Short mmCIF file of C-alpha atoms in Angstrom, two decimals:
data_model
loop_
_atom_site.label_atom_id
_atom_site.label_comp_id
_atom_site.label_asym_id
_atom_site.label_seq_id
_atom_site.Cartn_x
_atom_site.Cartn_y
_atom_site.Cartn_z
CA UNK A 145 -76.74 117.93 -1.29
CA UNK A 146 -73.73 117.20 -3.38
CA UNK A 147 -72.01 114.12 -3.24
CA UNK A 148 -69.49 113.75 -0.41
CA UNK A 149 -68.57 110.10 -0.93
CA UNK A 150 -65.04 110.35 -0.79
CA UNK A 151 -64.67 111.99 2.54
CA UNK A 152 -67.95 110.66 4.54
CA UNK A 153 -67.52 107.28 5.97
CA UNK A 154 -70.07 104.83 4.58
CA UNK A 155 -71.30 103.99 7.84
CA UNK A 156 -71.67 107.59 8.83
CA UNK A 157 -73.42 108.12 5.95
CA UNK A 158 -76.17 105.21 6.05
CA UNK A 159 -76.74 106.48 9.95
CA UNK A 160 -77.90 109.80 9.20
CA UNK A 161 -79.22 108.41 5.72
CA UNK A 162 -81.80 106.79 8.89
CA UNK A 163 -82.11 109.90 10.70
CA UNK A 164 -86.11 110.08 11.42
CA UNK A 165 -85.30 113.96 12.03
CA UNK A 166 -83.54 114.69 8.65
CA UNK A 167 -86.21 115.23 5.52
CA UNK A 168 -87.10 112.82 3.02
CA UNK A 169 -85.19 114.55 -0.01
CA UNK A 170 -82.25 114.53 2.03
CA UNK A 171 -82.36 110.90 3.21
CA UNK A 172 -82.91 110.06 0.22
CA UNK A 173 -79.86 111.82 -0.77
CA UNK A 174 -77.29 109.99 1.81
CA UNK A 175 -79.12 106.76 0.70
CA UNK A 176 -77.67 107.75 -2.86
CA UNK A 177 -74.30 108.95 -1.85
CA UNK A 178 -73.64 105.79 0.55
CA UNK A 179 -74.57 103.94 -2.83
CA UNK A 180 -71.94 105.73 -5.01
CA UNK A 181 -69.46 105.66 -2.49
CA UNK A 182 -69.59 101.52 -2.24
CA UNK A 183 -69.50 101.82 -6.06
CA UNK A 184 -66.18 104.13 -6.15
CA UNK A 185 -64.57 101.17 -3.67
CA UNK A 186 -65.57 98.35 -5.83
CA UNK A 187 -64.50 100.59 -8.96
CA UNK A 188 -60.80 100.76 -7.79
CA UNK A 189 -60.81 97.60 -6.48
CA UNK A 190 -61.04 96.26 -10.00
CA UNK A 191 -58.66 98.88 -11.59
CA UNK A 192 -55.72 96.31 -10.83
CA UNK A 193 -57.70 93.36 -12.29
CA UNK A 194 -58.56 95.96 -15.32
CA UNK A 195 -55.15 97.13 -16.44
CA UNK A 196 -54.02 93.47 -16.31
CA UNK A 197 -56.94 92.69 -18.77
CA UNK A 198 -56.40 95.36 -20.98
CA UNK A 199 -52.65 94.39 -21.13
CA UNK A 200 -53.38 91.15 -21.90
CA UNK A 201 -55.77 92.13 -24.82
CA UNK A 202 -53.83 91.48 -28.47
CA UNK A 203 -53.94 95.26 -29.56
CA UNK A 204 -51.75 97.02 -31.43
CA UNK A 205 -50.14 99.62 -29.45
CA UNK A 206 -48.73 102.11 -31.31
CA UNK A 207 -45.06 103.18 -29.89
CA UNK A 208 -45.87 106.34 -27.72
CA UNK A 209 -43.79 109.36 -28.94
CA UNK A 210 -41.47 110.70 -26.29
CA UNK A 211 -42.28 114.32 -26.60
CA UNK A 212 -39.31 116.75 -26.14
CA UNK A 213 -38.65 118.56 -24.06
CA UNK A 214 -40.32 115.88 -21.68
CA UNK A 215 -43.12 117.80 -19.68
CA UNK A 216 -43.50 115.51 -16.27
CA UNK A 217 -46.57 114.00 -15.62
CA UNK A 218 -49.22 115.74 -13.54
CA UNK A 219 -49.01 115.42 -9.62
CA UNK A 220 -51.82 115.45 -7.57
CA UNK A 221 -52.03 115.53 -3.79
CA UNK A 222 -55.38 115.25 -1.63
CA UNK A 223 -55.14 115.60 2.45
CA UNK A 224 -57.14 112.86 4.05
CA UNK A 225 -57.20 115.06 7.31
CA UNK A 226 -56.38 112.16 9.81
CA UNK A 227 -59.19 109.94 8.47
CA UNK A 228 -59.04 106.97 6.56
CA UNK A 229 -61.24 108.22 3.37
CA UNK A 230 -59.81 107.90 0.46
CA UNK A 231 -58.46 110.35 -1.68
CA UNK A 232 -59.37 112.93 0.97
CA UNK A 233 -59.25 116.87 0.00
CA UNK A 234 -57.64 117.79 -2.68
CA UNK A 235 -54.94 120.47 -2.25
CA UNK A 236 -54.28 123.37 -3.95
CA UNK A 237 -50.91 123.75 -5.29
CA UNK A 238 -49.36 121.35 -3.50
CA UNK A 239 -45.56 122.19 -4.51
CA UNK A 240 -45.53 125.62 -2.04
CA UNK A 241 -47.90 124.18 0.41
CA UNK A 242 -46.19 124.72 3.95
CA UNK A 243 -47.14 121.44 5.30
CA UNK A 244 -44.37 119.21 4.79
CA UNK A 245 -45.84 115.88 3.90
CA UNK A 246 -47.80 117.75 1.22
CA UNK A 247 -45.23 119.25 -0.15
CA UNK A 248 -42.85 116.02 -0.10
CA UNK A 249 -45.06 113.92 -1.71
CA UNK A 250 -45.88 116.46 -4.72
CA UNK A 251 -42.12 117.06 -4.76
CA UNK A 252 -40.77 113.54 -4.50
CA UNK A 253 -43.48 112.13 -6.86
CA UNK A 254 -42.67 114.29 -9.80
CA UNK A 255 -38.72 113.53 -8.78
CA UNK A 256 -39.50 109.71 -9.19
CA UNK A 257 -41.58 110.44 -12.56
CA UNK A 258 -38.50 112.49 -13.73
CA UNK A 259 -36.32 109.51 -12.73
CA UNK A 260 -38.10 107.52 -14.60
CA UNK A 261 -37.97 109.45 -17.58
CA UNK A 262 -34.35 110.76 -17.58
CA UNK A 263 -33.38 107.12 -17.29
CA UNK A 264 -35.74 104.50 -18.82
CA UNK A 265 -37.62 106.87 -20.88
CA UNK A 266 -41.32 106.04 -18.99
CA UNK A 267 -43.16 108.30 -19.56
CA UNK A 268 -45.02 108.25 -16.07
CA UNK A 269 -46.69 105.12 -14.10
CA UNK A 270 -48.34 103.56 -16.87
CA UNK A 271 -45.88 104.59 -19.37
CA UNK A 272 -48.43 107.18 -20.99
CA UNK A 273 -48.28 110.23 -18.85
CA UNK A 274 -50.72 108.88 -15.88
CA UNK A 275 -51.25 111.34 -13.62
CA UNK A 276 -49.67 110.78 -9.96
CA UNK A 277 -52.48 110.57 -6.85
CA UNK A 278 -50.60 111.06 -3.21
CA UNK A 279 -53.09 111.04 -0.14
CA UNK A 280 -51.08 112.03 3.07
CA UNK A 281 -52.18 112.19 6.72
CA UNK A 282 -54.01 109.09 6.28
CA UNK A 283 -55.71 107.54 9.42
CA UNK A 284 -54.46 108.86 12.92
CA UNK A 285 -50.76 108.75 13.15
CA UNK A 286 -51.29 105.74 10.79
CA UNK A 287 -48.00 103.21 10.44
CA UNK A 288 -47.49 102.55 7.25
CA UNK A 289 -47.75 103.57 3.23
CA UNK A 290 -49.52 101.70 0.77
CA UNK A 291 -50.05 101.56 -2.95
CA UNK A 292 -54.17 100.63 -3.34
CA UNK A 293 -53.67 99.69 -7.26
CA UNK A 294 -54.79 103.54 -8.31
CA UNK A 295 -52.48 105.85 -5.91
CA UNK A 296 -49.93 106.31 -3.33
CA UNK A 297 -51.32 106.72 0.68
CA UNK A 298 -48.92 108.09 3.04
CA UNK A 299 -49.65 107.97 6.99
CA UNK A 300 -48.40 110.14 9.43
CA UNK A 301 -46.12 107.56 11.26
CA UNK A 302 -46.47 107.50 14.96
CA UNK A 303 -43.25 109.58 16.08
CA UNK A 304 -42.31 106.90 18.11
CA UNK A 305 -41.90 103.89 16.02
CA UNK A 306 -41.54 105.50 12.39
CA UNK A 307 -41.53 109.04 11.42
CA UNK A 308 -43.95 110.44 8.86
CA UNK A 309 -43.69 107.99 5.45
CA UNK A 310 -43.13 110.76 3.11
CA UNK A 311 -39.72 111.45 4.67
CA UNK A 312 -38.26 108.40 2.97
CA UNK A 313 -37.69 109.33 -0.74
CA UNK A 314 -37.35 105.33 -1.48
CA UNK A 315 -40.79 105.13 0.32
CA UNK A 316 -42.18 107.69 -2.19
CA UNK A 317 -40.24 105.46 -4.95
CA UNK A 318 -41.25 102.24 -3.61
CA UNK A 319 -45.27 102.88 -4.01
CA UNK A 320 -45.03 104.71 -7.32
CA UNK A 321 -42.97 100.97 -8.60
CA UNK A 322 -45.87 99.05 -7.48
CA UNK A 323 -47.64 101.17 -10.40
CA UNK A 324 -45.11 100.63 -12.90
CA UNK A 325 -45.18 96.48 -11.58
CA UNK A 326 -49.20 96.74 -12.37
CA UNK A 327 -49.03 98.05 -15.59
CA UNK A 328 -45.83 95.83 -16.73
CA UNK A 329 -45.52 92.65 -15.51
CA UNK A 330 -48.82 92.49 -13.44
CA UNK A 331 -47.24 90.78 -10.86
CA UNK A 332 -49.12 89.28 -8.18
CA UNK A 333 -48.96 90.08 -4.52
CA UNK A 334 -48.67 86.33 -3.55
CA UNK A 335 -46.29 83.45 -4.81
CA UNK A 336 -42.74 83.84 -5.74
CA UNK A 337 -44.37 86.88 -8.21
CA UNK A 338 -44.84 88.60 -4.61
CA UNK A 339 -41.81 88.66 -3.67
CA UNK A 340 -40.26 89.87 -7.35
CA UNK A 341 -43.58 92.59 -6.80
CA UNK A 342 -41.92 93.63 -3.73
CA UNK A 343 -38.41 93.74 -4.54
CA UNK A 344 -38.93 95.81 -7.82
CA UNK A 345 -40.35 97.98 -5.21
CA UNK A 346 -37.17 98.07 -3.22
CA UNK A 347 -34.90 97.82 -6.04
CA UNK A 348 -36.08 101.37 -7.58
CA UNK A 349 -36.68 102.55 -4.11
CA UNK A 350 -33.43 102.42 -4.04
CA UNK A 351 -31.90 103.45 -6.47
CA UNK A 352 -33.86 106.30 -7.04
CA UNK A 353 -32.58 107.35 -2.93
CA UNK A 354 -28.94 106.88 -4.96
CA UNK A 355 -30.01 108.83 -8.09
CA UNK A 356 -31.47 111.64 -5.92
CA UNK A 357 -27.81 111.85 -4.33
CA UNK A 358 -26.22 111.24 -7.19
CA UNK A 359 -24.02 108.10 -5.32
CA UNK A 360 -21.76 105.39 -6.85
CA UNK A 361 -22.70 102.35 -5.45
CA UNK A 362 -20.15 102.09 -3.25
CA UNK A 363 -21.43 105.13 -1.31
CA UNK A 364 -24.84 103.59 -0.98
CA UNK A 365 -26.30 102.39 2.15
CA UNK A 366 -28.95 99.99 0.43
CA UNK A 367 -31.35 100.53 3.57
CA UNK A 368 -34.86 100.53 2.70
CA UNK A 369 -37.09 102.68 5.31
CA UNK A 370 -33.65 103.99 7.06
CA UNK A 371 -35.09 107.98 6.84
CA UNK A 372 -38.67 106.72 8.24
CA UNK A 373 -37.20 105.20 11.37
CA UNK A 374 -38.44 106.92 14.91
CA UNK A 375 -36.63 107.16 18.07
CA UNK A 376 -38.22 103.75 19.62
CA UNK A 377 -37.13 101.82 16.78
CA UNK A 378 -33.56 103.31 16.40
CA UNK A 379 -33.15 102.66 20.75
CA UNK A 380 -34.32 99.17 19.55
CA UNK A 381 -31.25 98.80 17.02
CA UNK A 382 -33.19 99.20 14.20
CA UNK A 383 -31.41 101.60 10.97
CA UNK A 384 -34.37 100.23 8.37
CA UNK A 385 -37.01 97.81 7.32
CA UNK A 386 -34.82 95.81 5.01
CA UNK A 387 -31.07 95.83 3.92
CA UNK A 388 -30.57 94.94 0.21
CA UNK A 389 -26.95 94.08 1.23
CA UNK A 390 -27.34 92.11 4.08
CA UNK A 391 -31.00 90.75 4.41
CA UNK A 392 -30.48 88.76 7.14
CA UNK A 393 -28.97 91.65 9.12
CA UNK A 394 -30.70 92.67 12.95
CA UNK A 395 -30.18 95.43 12.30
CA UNK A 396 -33.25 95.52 9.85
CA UNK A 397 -36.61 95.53 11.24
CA UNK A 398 -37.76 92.86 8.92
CA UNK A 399 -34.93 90.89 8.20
CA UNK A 400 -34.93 88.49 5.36
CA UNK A 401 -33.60 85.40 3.98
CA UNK A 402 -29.97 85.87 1.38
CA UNK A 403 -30.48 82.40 -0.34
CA UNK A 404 -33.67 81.26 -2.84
CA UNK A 405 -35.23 77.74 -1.75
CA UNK A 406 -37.95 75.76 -2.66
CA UNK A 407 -41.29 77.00 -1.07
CA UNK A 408 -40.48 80.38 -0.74
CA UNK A 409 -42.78 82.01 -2.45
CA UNK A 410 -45.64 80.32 -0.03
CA UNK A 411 -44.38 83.24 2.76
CA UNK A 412 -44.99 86.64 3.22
CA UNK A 413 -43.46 89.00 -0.16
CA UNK A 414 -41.78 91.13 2.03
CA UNK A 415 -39.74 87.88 3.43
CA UNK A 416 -39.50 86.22 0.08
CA UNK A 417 -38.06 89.09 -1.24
CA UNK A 418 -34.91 89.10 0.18
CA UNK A 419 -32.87 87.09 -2.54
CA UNK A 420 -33.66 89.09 -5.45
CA UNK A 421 -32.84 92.76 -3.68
CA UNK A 422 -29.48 90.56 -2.76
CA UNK A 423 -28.87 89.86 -6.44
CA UNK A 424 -29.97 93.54 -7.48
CA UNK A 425 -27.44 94.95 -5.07
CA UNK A 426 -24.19 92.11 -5.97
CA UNK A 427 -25.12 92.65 -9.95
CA UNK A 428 -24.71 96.40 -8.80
CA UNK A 429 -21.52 96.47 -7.01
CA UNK A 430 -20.27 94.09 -9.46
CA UNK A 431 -20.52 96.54 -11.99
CA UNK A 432 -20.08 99.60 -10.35
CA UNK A 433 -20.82 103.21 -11.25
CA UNK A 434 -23.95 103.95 -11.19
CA UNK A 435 -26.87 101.36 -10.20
CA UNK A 436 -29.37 102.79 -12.72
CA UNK A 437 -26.89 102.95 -15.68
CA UNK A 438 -26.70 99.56 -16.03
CA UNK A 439 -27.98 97.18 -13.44
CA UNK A 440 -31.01 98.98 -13.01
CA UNK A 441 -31.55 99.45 -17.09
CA UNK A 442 -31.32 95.59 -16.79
CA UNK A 443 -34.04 94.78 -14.42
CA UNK A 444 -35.94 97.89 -16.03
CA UNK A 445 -36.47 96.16 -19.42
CA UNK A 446 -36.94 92.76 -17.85
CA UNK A 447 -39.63 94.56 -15.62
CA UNK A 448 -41.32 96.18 -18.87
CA UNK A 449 -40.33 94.17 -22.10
CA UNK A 450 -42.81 91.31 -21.75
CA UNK A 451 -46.32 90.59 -21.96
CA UNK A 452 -48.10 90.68 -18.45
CA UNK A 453 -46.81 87.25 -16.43
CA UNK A 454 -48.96 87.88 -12.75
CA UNK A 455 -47.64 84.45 -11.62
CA UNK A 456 -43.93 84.98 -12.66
CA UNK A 457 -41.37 83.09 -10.91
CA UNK A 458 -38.08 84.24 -9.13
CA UNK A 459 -36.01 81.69 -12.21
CA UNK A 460 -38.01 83.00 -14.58
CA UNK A 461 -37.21 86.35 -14.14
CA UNK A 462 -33.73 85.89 -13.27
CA UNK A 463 -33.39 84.33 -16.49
CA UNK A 464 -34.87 87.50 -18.25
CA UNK A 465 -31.88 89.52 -16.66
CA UNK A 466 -29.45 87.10 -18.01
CA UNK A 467 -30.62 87.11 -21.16
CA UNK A 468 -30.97 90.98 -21.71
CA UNK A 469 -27.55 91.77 -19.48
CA UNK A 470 -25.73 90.43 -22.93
CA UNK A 471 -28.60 91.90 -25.61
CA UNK A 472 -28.36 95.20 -23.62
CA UNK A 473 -24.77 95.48 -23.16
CA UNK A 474 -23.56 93.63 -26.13
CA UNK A 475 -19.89 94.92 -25.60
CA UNK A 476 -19.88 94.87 -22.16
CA UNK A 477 -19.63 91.62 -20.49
CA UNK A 478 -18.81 92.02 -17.43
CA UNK A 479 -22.41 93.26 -17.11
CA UNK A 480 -23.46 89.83 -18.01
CA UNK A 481 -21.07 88.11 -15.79
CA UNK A 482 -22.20 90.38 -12.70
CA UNK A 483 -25.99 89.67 -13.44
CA UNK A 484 -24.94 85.97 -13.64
CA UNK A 485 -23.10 85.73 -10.79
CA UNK A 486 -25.75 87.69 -8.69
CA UNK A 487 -28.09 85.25 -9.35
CA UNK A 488 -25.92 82.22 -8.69
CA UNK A 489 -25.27 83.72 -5.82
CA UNK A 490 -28.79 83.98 -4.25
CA UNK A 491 -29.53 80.20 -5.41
CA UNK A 492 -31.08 81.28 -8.62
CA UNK B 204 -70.08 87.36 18.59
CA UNK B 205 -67.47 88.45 21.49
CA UNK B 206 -64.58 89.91 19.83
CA UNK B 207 -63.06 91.24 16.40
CA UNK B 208 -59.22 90.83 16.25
CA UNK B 209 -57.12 92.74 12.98
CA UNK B 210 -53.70 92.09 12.07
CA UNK B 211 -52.11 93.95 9.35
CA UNK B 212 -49.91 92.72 6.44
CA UNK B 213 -47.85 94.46 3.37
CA UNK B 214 -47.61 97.93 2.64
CA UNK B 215 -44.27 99.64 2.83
CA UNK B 216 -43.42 98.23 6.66
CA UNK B 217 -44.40 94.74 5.64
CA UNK B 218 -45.35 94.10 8.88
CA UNK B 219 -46.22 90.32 9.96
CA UNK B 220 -43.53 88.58 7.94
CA UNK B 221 -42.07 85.46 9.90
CA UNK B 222 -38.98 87.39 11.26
CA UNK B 223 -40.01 90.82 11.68
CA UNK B 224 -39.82 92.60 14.75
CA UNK B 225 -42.84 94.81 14.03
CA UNK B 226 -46.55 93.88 14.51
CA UNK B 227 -49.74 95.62 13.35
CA UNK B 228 -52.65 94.04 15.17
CA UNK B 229 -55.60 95.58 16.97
CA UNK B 230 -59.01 94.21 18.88
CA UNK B 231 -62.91 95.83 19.75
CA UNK B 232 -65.23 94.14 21.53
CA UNK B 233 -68.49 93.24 18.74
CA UNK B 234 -70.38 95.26 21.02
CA UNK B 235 -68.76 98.08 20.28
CA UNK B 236 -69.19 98.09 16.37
CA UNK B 237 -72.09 100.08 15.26
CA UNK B 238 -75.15 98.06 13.65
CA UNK B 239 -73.60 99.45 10.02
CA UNK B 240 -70.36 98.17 10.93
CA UNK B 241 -71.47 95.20 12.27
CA UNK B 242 -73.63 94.58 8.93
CA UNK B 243 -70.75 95.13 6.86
CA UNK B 244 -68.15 93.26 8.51
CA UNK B 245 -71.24 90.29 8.36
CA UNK B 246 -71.18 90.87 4.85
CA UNK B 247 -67.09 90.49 4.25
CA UNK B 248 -67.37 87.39 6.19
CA UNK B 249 -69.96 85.72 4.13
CA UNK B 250 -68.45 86.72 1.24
CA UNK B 251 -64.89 85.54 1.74
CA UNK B 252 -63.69 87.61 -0.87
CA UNK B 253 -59.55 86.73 -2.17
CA UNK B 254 -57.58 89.55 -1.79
CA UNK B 255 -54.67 90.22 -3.81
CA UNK B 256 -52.75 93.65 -3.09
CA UNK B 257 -50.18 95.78 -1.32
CA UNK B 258 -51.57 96.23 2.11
CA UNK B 259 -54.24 93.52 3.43
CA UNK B 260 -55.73 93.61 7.13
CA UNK B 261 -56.69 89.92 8.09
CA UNK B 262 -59.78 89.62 10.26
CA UNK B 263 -60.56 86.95 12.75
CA UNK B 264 -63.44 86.97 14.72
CA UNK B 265 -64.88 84.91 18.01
CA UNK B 266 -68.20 83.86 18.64
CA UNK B 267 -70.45 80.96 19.36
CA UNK B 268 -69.96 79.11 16.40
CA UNK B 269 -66.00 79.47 16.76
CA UNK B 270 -63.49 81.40 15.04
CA UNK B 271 -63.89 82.46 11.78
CA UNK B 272 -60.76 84.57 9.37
CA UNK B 273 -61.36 87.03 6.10
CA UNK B 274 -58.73 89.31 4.81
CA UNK B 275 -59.95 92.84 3.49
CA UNK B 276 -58.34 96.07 2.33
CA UNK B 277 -58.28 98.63 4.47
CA UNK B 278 -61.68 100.80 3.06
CA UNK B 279 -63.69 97.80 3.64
CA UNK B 280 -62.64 97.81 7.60
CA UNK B 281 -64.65 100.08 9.75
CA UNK B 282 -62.88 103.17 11.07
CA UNK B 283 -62.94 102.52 14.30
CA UNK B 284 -61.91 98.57 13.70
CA UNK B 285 -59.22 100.30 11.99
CA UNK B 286 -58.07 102.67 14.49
CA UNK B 287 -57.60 99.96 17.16
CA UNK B 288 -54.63 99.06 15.44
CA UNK B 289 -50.87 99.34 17.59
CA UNK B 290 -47.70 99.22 16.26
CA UNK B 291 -45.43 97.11 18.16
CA UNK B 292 -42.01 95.89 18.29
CA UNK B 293 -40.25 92.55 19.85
#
């Protein structure tokens, strides 16, 4: 039999592997595929912990030529077909496939790779032409999207509370920044680092939404989740998850703290990241235009510039923005002053 | 054992945080695990792996010996552990 470890439950597998009525060769055969499929789950399990390592290493990388005219990364999208098996099916040409979330997330994912090339000259995830894995129609009308340290999962959203996850483009943006966070920074998922992991997520979320529509950001709504919202939750009150503008709003479903204290970084990183999407979105108004001309170059290089720094704090990093606001935009300084102020603002 | 509860934490929704509205938890009786399951939930108990990543599920469950918690990611959680999970809003 061939090897159906990525769509065959483990469990399902090691039950028939015990199947008196099924033949020895082909016993013996789930026996091995149950093995490789435990092996594939502790493989990417590690693939975080690996590309921090191989960061870390001293090497000398040799600057990656940007080749011209910029071919995008590949996209690939696999349909998990309502269960939770990861990657699922893979799909045929995903870009004309009439289901929707198929389509979106091929579509969106080489928009956010094109973003990301057009304006900080990253060549993909990794910044070396990684190719993009989507899963969609994970689980069974499954709540919520999730970056598992190798590729993007999108469920289908229940209707009621949220709509299907690939209808948010900053959704689609969010996940793919958790790559570019593992393969920059490394930041952890815990600690003050957790909360800067999940705001770079909402900061390019973002402002990719705004590059997509081509908005100043004064025409921005700085929502995060507001396109993924279902009927329940907007009868509830709810327009988003978060609001960069106004954390502590109700009218997000997961409101969030607008000032830095002490002991933050011990709660939850969607909580604790509340002050630095603040300071993202006052730098940004401050300076106006367009948030990924200069704000979001800003927190770009401080996001990619360094060696990895898993345990970063929210000071630290603020400090980096400082710091490359005036070696960035050396005749500029009111992008300085902005960044400054942003921070100072939040209690940082 | 009596009972398996799952909450879920991180991902996009974030669920869990101390203000949000939205929950993610779930609940199966032991009994109605399969052996497999069973053994492999056994197995992330004992080991008490850290986790460290976008989306986590935290695990608590009852029995004689009291109440015992492991987080895991979501391909080490049974299916139908899994699939007992609700969305819900205060």
């Amino acid at each position: 039999m061939t090897c159906g470890c990525c769509i065959i439950p483990e469990d399902i597998l090691l039950r028939f592997a015990s199947d008196p009525e099924l033949s020895d060769a082909a016993r013996q055969a789930l026996h091995h595929t149950a093995e490789i499929s435990g092996q594939i789950r502790a493989l990417r399990q590690q693939n975080a912990a690996l590309t921090l390592t191989a960061l870390r290493l001293p090497l000398p990388r040799p600057p990656i030529p940007f080749p011209l005219p910029h071919v995008l990364p590949a996209a690939h999208v696999f349909d998990c077909h309502h269960t939770t098996a990861l990657p699922g099916v893979q799909v045929a040409n995903p870009g004309s496939s009439p289901d929707g979330p198929i389509k979106r997330a091929y579509v969106e994912s080489e928009n956010v790779a094109k973003f990301y090339w057009d304006n900080f000259k990253r060549d993909s995830i990794d910044g070396n032409h990684m190719t993009l894995v989507s899963s969609v129609h994970y689980g069974v009308k499954y709540n919520n999207a999730f970056w598992n340290g190798a590729q993007m999962t999108y469920g289908d959203g229940d209707g009621q509370i949220f709509l299907d996850f690939t209808l948010g483009e900053d959704v689609i943006a969010h996940e793919l920044t958790h790559g570019v966070t593992q393969h920059s920074l490394g930041l952890a998922y815990s600690g003050e680092a957790g909360g800067l992991n999940e705001s770079m997520s909402d900061v390019f979320g973002s402002m990719f939404r705004q590059w997509e529509k081509k908005q100043v950001v004064t025409k921005a709504d700085w929502l995060i989740g507001a396109d993924i919202m279902g009927p329940l939750s907007k009868q509830k009150g709810f327009t988003c998850l978060r609001d960069m503008a106004s954390p502590k709003s109700p009218h997000a479903m997961a409101p969030q703290p607008d000032h830095y204290y002490p002991g933050i970084g011990n709660l939850d990183p969607h909580y604790s990241s509340g002050p630095p999407n603040l300071a993202f979105y006052k730098a940004a108004q401050a300076i106006g235009g367009h948030s990924w001309e200069k704000a979001g170059k800003v927190w770009y290089t401080a996001l990619t510039t360094a060696p990895p720094m898993p345990n970063m704090t929210m000071s630290k990093f603020a400090a980096r923005t400082r710091k490359l606001s005036t070696s960035l935009f050396p005749n500029d300084p009111t992008v300085h002053n902005a960044v400054d102020a942003a921070w100072t603002a939040v209690g940082l | 054992m009596r009972e398996i509860s799952i909450e879920g934490f991180g991902g996009f929704v974030g669920a869990g945080g101390p203000a949000s509205h939205v929950h993610q938890r779930g609940r199966l009786d032991w009994s109605a695990l399969s052996a497999a399951d069973q053994a492999g939930l056994d197995r992330l108990f004992a080991e008490q792996a850290r986790v460290d990543a976008n989306l986590f599920y935290r695990l608590t469950r009852v029995g004689a010996g009291g109440t015992e918690t492991v987080d895991a990611l979501p391909d080490q959680i049974p299916p139908a552990l899994l699939a007992s999970v609700q969305t819900t809003l205060d």
